[in-house]
Every structure is written in structure tokens, then in C-alpha cells.
Coordinates of C-alpha atoms in Angstrom, one line a residue:
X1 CA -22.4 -5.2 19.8
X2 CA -21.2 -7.5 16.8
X3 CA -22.9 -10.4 16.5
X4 CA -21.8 -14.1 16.4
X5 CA -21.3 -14.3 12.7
X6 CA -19.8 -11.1 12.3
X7 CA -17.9 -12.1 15.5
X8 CA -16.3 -15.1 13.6
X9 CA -16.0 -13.1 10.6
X10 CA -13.9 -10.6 13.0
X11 CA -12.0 -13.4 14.1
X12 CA -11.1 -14.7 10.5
X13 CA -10.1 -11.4 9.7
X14 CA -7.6 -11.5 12.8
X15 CA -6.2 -14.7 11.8
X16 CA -5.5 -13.8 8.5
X17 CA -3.9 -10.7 9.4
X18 CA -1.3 -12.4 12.1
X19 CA -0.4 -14.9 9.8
X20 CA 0.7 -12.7 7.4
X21 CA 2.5 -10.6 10.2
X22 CA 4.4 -13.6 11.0
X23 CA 4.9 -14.5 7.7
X24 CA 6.4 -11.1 6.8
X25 CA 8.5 -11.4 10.6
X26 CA 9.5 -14.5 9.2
X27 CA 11.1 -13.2 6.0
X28 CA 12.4 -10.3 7.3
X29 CA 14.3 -12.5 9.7
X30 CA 15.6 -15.0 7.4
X31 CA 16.7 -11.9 5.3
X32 CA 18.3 -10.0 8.2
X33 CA 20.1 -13.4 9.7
X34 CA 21.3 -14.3 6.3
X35 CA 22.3 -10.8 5.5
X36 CA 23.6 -10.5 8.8
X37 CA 25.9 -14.0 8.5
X38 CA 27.2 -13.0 5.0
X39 CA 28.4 -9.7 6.2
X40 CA 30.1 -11.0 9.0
X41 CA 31.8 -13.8 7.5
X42 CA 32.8 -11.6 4.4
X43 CA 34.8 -9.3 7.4
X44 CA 36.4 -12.7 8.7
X45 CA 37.4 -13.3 5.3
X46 CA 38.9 -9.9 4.3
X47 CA 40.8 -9.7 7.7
X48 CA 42.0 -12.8 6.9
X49 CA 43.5 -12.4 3.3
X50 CA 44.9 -9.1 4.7
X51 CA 46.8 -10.8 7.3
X52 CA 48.2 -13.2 5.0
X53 CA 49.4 -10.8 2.5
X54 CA 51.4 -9.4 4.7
X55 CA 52.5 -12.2 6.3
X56 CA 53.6 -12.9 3.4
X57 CA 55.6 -9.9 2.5
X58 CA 58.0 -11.1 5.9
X59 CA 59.2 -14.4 3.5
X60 CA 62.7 -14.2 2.3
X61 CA 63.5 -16.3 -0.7
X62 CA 67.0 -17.3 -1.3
X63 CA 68.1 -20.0 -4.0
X64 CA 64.4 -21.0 -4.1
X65 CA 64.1 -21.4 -0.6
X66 CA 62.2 -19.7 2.5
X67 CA 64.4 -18.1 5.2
X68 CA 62.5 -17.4 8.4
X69 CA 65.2 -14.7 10.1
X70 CA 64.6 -13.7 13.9
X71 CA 63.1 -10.6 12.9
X72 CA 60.5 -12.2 10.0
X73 CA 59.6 -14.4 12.9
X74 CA 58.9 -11.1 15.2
X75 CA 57.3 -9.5 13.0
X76 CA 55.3 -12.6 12.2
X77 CA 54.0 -12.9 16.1
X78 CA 53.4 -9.6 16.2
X79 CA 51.2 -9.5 13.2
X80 CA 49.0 -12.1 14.5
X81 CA 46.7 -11.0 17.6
X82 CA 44.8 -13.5 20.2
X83 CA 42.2 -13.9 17.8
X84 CA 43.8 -15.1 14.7
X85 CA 46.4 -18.1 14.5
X86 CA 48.9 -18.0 11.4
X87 CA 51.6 -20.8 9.9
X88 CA 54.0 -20.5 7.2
X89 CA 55.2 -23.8 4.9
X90 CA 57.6 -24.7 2.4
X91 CA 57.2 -25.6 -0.9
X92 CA 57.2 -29.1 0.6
X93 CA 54.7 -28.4 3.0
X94 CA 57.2 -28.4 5.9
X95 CA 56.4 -26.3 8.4
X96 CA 58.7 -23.2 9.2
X97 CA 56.9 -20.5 11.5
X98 CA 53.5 -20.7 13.7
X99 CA 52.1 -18.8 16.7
X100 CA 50.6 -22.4 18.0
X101 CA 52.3 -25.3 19.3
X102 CA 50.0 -27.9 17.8
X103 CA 48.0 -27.2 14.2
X104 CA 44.8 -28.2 13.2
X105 CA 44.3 -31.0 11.5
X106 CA 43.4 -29.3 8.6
X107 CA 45.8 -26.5 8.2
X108 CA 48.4 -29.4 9.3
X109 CA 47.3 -31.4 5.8
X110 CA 50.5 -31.4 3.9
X111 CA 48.5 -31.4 1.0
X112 CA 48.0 -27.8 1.8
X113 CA 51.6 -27.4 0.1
X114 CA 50.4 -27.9 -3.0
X115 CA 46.9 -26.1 -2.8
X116 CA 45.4 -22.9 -4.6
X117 CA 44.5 -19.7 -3.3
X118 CA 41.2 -20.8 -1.5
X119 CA 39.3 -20.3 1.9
X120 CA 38.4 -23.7 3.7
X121 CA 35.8 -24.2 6.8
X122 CA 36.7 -26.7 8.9
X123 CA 36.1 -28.5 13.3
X124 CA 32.6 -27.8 14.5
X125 CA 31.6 -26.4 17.5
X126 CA 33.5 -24.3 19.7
X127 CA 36.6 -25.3 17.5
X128 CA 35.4 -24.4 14.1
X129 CA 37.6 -22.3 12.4
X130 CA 37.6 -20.3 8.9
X131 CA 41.2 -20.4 7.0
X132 CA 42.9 -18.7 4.3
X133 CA 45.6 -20.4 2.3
X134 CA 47.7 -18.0 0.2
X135 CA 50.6 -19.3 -2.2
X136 CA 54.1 -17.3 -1.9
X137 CA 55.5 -17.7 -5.7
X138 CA 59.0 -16.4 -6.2
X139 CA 60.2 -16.3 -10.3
X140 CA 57.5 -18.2 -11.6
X141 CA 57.5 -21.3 -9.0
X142 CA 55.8 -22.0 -5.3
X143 CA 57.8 -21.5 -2.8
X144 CA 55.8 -21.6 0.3
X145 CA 52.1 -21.3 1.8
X146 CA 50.6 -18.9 4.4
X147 CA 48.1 -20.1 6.4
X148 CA 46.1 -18.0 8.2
X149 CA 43.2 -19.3 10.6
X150 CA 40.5 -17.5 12.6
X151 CA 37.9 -19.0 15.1
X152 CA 34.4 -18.4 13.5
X153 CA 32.2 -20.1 16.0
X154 CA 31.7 -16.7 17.3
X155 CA 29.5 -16.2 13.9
X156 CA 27.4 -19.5 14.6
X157 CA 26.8 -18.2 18.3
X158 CA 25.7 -14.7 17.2
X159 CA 23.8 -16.0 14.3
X160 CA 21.5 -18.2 16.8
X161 CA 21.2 -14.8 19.7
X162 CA 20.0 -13.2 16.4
X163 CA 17.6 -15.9 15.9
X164 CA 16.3 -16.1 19.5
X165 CA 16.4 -12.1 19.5
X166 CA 13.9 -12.0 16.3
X167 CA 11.3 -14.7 17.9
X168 CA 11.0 -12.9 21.1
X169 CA 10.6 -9.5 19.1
X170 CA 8.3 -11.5 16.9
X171 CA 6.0 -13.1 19.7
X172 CA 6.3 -9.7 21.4
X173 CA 5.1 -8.0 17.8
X174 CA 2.4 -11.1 17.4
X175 CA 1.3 -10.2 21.0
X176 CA 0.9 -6.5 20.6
X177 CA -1.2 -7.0 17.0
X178 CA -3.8 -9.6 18.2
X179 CA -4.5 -7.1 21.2
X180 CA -4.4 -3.9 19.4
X181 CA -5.4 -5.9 16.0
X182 CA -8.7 -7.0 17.5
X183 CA -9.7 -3.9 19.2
X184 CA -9.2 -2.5 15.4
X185 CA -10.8 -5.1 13.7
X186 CA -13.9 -5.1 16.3
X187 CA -14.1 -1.4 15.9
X188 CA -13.9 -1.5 12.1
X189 CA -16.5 -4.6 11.7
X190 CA -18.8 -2.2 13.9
X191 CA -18.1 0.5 12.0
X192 CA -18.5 -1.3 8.6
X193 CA -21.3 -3.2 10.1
X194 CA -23.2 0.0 11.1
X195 CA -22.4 1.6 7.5
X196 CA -24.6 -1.3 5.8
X197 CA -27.6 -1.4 8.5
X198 CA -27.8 2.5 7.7
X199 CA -27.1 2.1 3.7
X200 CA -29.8 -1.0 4.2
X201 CA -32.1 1.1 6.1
X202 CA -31.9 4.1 3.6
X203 CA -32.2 2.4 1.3
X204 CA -35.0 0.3 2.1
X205 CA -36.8 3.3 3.2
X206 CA -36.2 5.2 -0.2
X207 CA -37.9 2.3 -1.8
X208 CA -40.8 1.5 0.2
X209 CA -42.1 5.0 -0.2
X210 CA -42.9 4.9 -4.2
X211 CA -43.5 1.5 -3.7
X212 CA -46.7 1.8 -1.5
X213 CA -47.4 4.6 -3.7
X214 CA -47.0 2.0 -6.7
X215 CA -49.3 -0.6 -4.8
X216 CA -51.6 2.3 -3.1
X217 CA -52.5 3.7 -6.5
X218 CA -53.4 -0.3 -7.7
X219 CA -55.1 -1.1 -5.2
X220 CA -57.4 2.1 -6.1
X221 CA -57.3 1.4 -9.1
X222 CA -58.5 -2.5 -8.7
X223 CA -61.4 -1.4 -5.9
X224 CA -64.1 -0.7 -8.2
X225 CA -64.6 0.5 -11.9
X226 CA -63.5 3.9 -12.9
X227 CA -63.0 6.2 -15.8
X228 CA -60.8 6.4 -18.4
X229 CA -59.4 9.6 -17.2
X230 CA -58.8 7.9 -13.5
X231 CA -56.6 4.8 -15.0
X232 CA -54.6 7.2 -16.9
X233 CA -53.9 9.1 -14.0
X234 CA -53.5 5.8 -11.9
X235 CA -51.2 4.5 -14.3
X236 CA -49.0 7.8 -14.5
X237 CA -48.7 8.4 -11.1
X238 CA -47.3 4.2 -11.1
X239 CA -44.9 5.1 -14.0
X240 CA -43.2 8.7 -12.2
X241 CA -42.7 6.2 -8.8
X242 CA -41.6 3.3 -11.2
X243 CA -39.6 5.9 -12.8
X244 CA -38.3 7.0 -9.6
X245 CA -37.3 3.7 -8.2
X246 CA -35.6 2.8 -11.7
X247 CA -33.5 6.2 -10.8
X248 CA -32.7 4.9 -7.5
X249 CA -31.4 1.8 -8.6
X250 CA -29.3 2.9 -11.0
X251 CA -27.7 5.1 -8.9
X252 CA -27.0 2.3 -6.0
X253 CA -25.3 0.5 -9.1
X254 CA -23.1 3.0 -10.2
X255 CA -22.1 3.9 -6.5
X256 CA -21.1 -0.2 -6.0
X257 CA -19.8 -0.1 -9.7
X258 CA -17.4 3.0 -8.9
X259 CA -16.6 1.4 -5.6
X260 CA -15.4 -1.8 -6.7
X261 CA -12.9 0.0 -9.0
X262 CA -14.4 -1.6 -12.2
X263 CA -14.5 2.1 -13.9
X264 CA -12.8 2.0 -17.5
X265 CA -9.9 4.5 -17.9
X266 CA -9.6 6.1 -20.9
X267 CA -8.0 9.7 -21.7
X268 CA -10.3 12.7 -21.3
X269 CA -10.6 15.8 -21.9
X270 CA -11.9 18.2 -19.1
X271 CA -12.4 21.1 -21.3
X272 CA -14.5 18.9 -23.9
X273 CA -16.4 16.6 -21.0
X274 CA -17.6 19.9 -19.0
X275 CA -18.8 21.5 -22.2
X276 CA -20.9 18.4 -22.8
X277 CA -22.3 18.7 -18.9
X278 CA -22.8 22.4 -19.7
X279 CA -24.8 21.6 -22.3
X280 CA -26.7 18.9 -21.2
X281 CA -27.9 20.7 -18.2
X282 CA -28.8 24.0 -19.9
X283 CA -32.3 23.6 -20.4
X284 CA -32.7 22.7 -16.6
X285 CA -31.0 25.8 -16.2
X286 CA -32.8 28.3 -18.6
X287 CA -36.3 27.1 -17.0
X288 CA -34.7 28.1 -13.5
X289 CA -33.9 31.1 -15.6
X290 CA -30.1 30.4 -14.0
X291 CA -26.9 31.8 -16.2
X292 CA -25.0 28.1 -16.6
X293 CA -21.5 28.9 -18.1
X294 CA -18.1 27.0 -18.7
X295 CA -15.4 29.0 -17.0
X296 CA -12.2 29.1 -19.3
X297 CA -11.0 26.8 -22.4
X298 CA -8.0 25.0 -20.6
X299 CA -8.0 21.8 -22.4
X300 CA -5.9 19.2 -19.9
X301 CA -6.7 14.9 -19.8
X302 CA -7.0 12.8 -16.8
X303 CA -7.5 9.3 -17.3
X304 CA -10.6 8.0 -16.2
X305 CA -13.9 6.0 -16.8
X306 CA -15.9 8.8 -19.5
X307 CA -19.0 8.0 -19.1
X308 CA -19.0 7.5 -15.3
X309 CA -17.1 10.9 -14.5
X310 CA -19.8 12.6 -16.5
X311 CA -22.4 11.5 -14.4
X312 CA -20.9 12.4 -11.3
X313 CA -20.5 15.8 -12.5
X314 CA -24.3 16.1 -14.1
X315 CA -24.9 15.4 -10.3
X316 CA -22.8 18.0 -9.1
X317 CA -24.2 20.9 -11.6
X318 CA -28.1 19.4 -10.9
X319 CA -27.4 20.0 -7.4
X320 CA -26.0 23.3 -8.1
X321 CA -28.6 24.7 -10.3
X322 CA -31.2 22.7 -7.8
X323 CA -30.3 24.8 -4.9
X324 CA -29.1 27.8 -6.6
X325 CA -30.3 31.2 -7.0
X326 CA -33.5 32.2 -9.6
X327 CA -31.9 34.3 -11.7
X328 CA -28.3 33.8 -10.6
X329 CA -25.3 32.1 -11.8
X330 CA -23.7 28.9 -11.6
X331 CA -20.2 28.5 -13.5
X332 CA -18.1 25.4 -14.0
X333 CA -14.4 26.2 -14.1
X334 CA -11.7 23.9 -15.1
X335 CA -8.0 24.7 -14.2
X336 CA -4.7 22.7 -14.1
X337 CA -1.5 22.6 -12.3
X338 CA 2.1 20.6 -13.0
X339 CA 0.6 17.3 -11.1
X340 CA -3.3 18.3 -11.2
X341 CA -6.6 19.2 -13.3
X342 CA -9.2 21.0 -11.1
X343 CA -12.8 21.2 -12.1
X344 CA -14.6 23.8 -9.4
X345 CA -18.9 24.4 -9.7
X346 CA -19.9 26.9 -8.0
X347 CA -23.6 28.6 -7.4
X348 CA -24.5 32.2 -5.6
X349 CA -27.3 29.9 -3.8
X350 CA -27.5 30.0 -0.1
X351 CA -24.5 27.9 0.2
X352 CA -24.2 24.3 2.3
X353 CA -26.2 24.3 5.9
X354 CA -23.2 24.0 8.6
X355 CA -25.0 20.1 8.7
X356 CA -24.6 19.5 4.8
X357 CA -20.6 20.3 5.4
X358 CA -20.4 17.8 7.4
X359 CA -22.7 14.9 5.7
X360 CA -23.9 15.8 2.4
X361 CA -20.9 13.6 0.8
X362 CA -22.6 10.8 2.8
X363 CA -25.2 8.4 1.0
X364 CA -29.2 8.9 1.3
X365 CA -28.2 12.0 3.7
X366 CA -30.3 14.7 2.9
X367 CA -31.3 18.7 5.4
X368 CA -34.2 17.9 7.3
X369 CA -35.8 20.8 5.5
X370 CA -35.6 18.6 2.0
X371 CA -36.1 14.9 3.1
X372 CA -39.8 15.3 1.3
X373 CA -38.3 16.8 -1.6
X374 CA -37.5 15.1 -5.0
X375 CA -34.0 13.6 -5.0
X376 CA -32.6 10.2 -3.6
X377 CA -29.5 11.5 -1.2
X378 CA -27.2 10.0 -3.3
X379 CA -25.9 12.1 -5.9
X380 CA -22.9 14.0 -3.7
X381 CA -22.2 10.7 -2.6
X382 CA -21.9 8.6 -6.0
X383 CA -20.1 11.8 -7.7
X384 CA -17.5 11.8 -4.6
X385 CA -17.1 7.8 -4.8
X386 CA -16.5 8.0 -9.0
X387 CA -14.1 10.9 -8.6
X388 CA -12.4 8.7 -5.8
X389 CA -12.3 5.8 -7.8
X390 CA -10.8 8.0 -10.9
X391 CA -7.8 8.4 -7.9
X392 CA -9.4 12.1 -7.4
X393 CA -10.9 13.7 -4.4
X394 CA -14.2 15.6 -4.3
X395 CA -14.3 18.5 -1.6
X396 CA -17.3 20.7 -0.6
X397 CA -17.1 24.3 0.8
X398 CA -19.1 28.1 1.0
X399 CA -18.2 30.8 -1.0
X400 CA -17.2 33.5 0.8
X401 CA -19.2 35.9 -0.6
X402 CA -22.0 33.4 -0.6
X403 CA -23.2 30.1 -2.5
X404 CA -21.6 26.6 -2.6
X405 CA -18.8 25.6 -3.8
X406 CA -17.5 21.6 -4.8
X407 CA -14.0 21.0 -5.7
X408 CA -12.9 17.9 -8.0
X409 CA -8.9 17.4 -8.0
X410 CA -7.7 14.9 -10.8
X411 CA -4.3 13.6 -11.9
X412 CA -3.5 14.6 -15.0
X413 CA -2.8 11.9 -17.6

């Protein structure tokens, strides 16, 4: 169960997320209305200037005057359809041909007669109406207007079913994320919730135990007078569990550090940065007496933090020469593709436990058979998060002819 603060927290969380679901819903539906309207009305306006064209291509000028003939006026009428009204002037703004019996008042405006090419919105309402005026110009001078006139209320009235469509879809989507948005948030929080008591539990536990070691060995140590010899070994047994805890706590650092994405990216060298690791671990590996051995010379960069990605792959090879073989190999190989750089280590040790496949990238886990033994649990777990953090993936796997096996994939710079 999630408790009352986390509950609130959960309900925050919520909040925040449907407010910015409705504030997306609410662009979007500005955008797509708008979008919508513009399209529309740019259709009105090109079937109107078509119509007109043509209309005007039925005008007869003779002497500087319009003739309307019995078949301009036919094939006037039968240009215009139900849904489109049409008048034609003279260069006086008299009228000479319309489908209606009565104009608007604003295509009736005689000051039309003397107007430029334009559109004009005018009436409100049902009776709004877009218009194009066209000028008819014969040798240079204006001899007439076409007027052409659709209804666009039509627009107006789709425009608000548009709106009314996107708030119903909109409480509809709101409705369907705060019941499906909670069950995910509640069962996130748990599982986020659960992820800390267990990191604070592992934690905690990893500490007490040098700790009482620390204040066991004092206390000893305080009880009565002793030798020389006994405070030495008092006091060296305090600095390996001091030294111990200081381990522990850098390695909880650089797992938040790598998590928090505050890593410095820098180009690197894979070829040059596993020859260092090599190195570094060699004399770990020569008193196992275990072969340690770089794999190939393919020099290929990623970007990524230096320092940190060396660590998580000391990790990886102190695991692999901790677990491996006496007397057998472990080998660090580094490849590359088009897109990636691979870095694989591999031991001929008895390989991961069927249990370690499925948690040992998880922090403080550790088999049953080593929870006494040296080692924190976190190094699998830090090395995965820095790779992660370096926009890599770490993977673990067996051999098949035996021994473990952990893959690091990089992009290459």
C-alpha cells in the first residue's frame, strides 16, 4: 500500500500529467480547427475566382461596352449552381445579369464598380457570405465587374461541430488518463517506492555490518589495557572496515552520479581505455595466476564520461577474474560496427547461476553462496547504470562452451 504522503505525491504527479494532456489536446485543437478553417475557406475561395474567370470569359465588349446576348446569359445560369450566386456590372456599376432577384447589400454597393481585384466577407449568421470581385478590362480600360458570392456560414457551423467534437474526444481522452493514469502512477510510485525501501534496506545493511565491526573492535579495545600488538591489530581491523565502508560509499555516489546524467562526455578511445583496464588489473590477475589479455587493436571513439566508463569496466574485469578460472583466461575484446563499438569480457569460470542472469545487474544483489564474501553487490549494477548513462546497454550471458560473458554496446562518436 502507498502511504498518505506518497499518496499525495501520486496525486500531484496525476495532476500534472492531465494538465499537460489537456494542454497538448488543447493545441492540437486550436491547430487542427485553425488548420481546418484555412483549408476550407482557401477551397471557397479558389471555387470562387474559378467561377468568375469564366464568367467572365461569357462578356462581350463592343465599343467599350458589355453585351449580355441570350446565350452569355445561359451560359451564365448554367455556370452558377444552388450554392453559389453570381452578378455581372458595367463599368458604371449598373447591373446587367444575376441568378437572384434581390442583391446583397454589399455586392449591390455601386462602389463595387470601381473596386480591385479583392475578396470581401460580409452578413453574419446564417446570411454571411464570402465574395469575389473580379474586373473585366477590355484595351487597357474597365469595362465591367464579376461578382461572384458563396454562403460561408456553412464554415462557421462546421468550425464550432469541430470544436464540440474535440472537447468530447478531449473529456473522453481526460477521462480514460486519470483512470488508466492513476492505476499507472499508483503502480509506478509502488514500484519506485519499493526500489528505495530495498536500496535503503541494502544499503543500510551493508553498512551496519563493518560498522559494529568498527564499534565492536573499540569497544574491545576501550574495556581494559592491552598490548601494543592488540591496538595495532584493533586499529587495522577499524581501518580494512573503515576502508570498506569508504568503498561502499563511493560506489553509491557514482551509481546516483551516473544516474543523474551528470557524466562528462568527452571522445574516447576503446582500444586505448581497455588497454589501461588491462593493465591496471593485471597484477590481480597474475596472483590468481589468470591469462588477462586485450583481444584485437580496433581503435574506434564513443563519447562518454573517461574516467567513469573506466570504472564500470575495472568492475566488469574484477568480477571476471573474481569468479573466474585459476589458471584460466579472461580476454577483453573490443569490436565495432557502422552505428556501434562493442566491448565483450569474457572468463572460462563457471559462468552466471540461472539466479545471477536474472539479478546480478540489480544493486546489493549478490548468490546466496557469496552474501559473506568480500564485495558490496554493486559493481554489475553501477557498471550497467554508467554504460546506460553513456546512451549504451550492458548485457550479461554464458558462454556456450562455458564461463560468463558481459556485453557493453556504445555509439560510436
Amino acid at each position: 500500500m502507498i502511504s498518505t504522503p506518497h499518496r499525495a505525491l501520486g496525486g500531484r504527479l496525476l495532476r500534472a500529467y492531465v494538465a499537460v494532456l489537456l494542454v497538448a489536446l488543447l493545441l492540437f485543437a486550436i491547430f487542427a480547427v485553425v488548420a481546418i478553417d484555412r483549408a476550407l475557406r482557401g477551397s471557397l475561395d479558389r471555387g470562387l475566382t474559378t467561377t468568375a474567370q469564366a464568367s467572365a470569359v461569357f462578356m462581350d465588349v463592343t465599343g467599350g461596352h458589355v453585351l449580355i446576348d441570350p446565350d452569355d446569359r445561359r451560359q451564365f445560369l448554367d455556370l452558377l449552381n444552388v450554392q453559389a450566386d453570381g452578378a455581372i456590372f458595367n463599368a458604371r456599376g449598373r447591373l446587367l445579369l444575376s441568378n437572384v432577384a434581390r442583391l446583397p447589400q454589399a455586392v449591390a454597393n455601386p462602389a463595387l464598380s470601381n473596386s480591385p481585384e479583392r475578396y470581401l466577407s460580409a452578413g453574419r449568421g446564417d446570411a454571411a457570405f464570402r465574395a469575389y470581385v473580379l474586373p473585366v478590362s477590355h484595351a487597357g480600360m474597365r469595362v465591367g465587374t464579376v461578382v461572384i458570392w458563396r454562403s460561408s456560414d456553412w464554415i462557421d457551423e462546421l468550425d464550432r461541430s469541430t470544436i464540440v467534437a474535440f472537447g468530447i474526444a478531449g473529456l473522453l481522452i481526460t477521462g480514460v488518463a486519470l483512470i488508466f493514469g492513476s492505476a499507472v502512477t499508483r503502480r509506478a510510485l509502488e514500484d519506485a517506492f519499493e526500489r528505495q525501501r530495498r536500496f535503503t534496506a541494502d544499503a543500510s545493511h551493508e553498512l551496519r555490518a563493518p560498522l559494529a565491526v568498527i564499534r565492536a573492535e573499540a569497544d574491545l579495545a576501550l574495556r581494559r589495557e592491552r598490548s601494543g600488538e592488540s591496538y595495532r591489530d584493533a586499529l587495522g581491523t577499524i581501518a580494512v572496515e573503515a576502508d570498506r565502508i569508504e568503498t561502499l560509499i563511493d560506489e553509491l555516489l557514482a551509481a546516483a552520479r551516473a544516474e543523474a546524467g551528470t557524466l562528462r562526455r568527452e571522445p574516447v578511445d576503446l582500444a586505448v581505455l581497455c588497454a589501461r583496464v588491462a593493465e591496471r588489473m593485471q597484477s590481480m590477475a597474475l596472483a590468481k595466476t589468470i591469462d588477462l589479455h586485450l583481444d584485437g587493436d580496433v581503435h574506434v571513439e564513443v563519447f562518454a564520461d573517461r574516467a567513469a566508463l573506466e570504472r564500470a569496466l575495472l568492475a566488469i574485469v574484477h568480477n571476471a577474474i573474481k569468479y573466474g578460472r585459476g589458471g584460466g583466461h579472461v580476454t577483453i575484446r573490443v569490436s565495432a560496427d557502422a552505428q556501434y563499438a562493442h566491448i565483450d569480457i569474457s572468463d572460462d569460470g563457471p559462468g552466471f547461476s540461472p539466479s545471477a542472469l536474472e539479478h546480478a545487474l540489480e544493486r546489493f544483489w549478490r548468490d546466496d553462496a557469496s552474501r559473506s564474501a568480500d564485495g558490496t553487490g554493486l559493481g554489475l549494477a553501477i557498471a550497467r547504470s554508467t554504460i546506460e548513462a553513456c546512451d549504451g546497454t550492458l548485457a550479461i550471458a554464458n558462454r556456450p562452451g562455458g564461463g560468463a560473458l558481459v556485453r557493453c554496446r556504445l555509439r560510436r562518436s
